[in-house]
Backbone as JSON, one array per atom type, in Angstrom:
{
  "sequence": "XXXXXXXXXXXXXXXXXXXXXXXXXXXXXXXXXXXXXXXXXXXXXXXXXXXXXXXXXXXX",
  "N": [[59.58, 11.84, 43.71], [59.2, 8.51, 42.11], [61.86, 6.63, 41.2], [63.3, 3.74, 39.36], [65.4, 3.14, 40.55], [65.11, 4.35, 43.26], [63.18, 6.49, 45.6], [63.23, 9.95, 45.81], [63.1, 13.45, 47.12], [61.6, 16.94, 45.4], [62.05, 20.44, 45.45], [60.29, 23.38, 45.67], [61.08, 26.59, 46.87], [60.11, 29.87, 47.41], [61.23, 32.54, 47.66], [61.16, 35.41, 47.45], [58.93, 37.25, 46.0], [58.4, 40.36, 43.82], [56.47, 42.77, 42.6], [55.95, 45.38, 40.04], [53.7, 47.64, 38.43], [52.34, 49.21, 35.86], [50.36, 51.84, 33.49], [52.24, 50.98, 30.93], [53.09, 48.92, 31.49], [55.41, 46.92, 33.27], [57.35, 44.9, 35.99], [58.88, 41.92, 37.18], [60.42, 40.23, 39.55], [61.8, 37.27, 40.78], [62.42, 35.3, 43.33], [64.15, 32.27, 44.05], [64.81, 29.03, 45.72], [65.64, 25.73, 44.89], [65.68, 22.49, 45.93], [66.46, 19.49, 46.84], [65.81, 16.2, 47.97], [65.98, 17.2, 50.74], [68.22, 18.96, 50.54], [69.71, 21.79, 49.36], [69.78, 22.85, 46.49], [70.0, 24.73, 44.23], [69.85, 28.1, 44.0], [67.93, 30.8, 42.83], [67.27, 33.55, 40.36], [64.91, 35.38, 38.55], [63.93, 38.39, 36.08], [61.8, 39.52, 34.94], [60.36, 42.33, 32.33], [58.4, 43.73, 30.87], [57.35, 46.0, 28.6], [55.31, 48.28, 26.85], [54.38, 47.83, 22.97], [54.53, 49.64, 20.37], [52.67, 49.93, 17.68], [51.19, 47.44, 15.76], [50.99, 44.26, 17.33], [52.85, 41.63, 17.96], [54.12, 38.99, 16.09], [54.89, 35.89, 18.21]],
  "CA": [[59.62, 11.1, 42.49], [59.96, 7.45, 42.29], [62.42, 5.76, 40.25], [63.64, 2.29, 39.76], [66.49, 3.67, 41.84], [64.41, 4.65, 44.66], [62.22, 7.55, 45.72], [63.3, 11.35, 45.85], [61.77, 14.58, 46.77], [62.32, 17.83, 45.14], [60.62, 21.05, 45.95], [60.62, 24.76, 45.27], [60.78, 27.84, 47.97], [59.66, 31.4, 46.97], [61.65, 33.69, 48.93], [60.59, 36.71, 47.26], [58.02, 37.96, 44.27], [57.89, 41.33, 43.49], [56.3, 43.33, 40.84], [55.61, 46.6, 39.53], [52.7, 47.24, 37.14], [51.73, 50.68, 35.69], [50.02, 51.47, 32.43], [52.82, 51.2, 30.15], [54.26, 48.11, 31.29], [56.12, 46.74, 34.23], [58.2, 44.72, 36.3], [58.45, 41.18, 37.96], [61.04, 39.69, 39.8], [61.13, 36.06, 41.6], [63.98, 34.78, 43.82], [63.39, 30.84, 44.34], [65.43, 28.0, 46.23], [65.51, 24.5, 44.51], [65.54, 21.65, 47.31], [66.44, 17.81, 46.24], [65.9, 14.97, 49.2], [66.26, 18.25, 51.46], [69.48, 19.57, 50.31], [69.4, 22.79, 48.43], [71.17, 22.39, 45.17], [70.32, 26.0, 43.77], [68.98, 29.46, 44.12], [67.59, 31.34, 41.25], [66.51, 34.77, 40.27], [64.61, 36.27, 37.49], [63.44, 39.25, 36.27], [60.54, 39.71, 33.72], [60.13, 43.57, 32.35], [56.74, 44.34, 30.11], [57.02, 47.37, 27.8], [54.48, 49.3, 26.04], [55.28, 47.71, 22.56], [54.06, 50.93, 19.4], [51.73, 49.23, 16.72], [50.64, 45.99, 15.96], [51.23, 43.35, 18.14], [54.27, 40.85, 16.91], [53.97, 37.39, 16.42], [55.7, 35.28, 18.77]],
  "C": [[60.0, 9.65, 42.79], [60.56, 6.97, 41.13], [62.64, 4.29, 40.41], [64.91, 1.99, 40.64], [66.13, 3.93, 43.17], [63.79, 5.95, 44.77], [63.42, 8.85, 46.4], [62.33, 12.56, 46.17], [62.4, 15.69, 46.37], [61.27, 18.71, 45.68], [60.96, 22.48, 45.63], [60.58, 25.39, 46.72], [60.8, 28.92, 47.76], [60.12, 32.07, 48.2], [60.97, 34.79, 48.6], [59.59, 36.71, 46.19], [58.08, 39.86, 44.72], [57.52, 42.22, 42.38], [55.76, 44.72, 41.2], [54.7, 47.03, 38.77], [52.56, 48.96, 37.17], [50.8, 50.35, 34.2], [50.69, 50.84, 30.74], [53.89, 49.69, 30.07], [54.67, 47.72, 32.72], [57.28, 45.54, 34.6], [58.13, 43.47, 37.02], [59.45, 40.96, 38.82], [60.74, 38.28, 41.17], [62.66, 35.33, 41.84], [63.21, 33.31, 44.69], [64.86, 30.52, 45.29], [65.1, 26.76, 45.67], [65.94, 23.04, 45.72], [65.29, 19.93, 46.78], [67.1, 17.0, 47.23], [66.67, 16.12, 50.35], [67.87, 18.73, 51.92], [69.13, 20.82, 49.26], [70.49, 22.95, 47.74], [70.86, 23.88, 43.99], [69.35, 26.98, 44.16], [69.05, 30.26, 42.6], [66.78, 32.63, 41.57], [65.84, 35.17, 38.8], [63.61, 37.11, 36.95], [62.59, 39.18, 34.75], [60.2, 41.19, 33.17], [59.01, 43.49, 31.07], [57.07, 45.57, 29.76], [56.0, 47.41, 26.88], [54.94, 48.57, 24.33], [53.86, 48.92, 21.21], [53.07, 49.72, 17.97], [51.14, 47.97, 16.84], [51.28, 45.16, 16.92], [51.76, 41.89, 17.21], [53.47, 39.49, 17.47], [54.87, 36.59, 16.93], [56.21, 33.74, 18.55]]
}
């Protein structure tokens, strides 16, 4: 990124993905690393689950 401060880089790193899928629904999960001017300033996880949902389909 450049600012009027000076130039930065940030960057992601995908340690993991994994998912699950069936018919009914499933499962994601995604474990990152965040990376600013090559310092790592966080790690992150999160999980996504998909169910089956019974009638109409809701408005979001």
């Amino acid at each position: 990124y450049d600012t009027p401060f000076g130039s930065s880089t940030m960057s992601l790193d995908t340690h993991t993905i994994e998912s699950s899928f069936g018919p009914r629904g499933g499962k994601m999960e995604v474990d990152y690393v965040v990376d600013f001017d090559h310092a790592i300033v966080g790690r992150n996880t999160f999980t996504i689950d998909i169910k089956e949902q019974g009638g109409e389909i809701a408005d979001v």
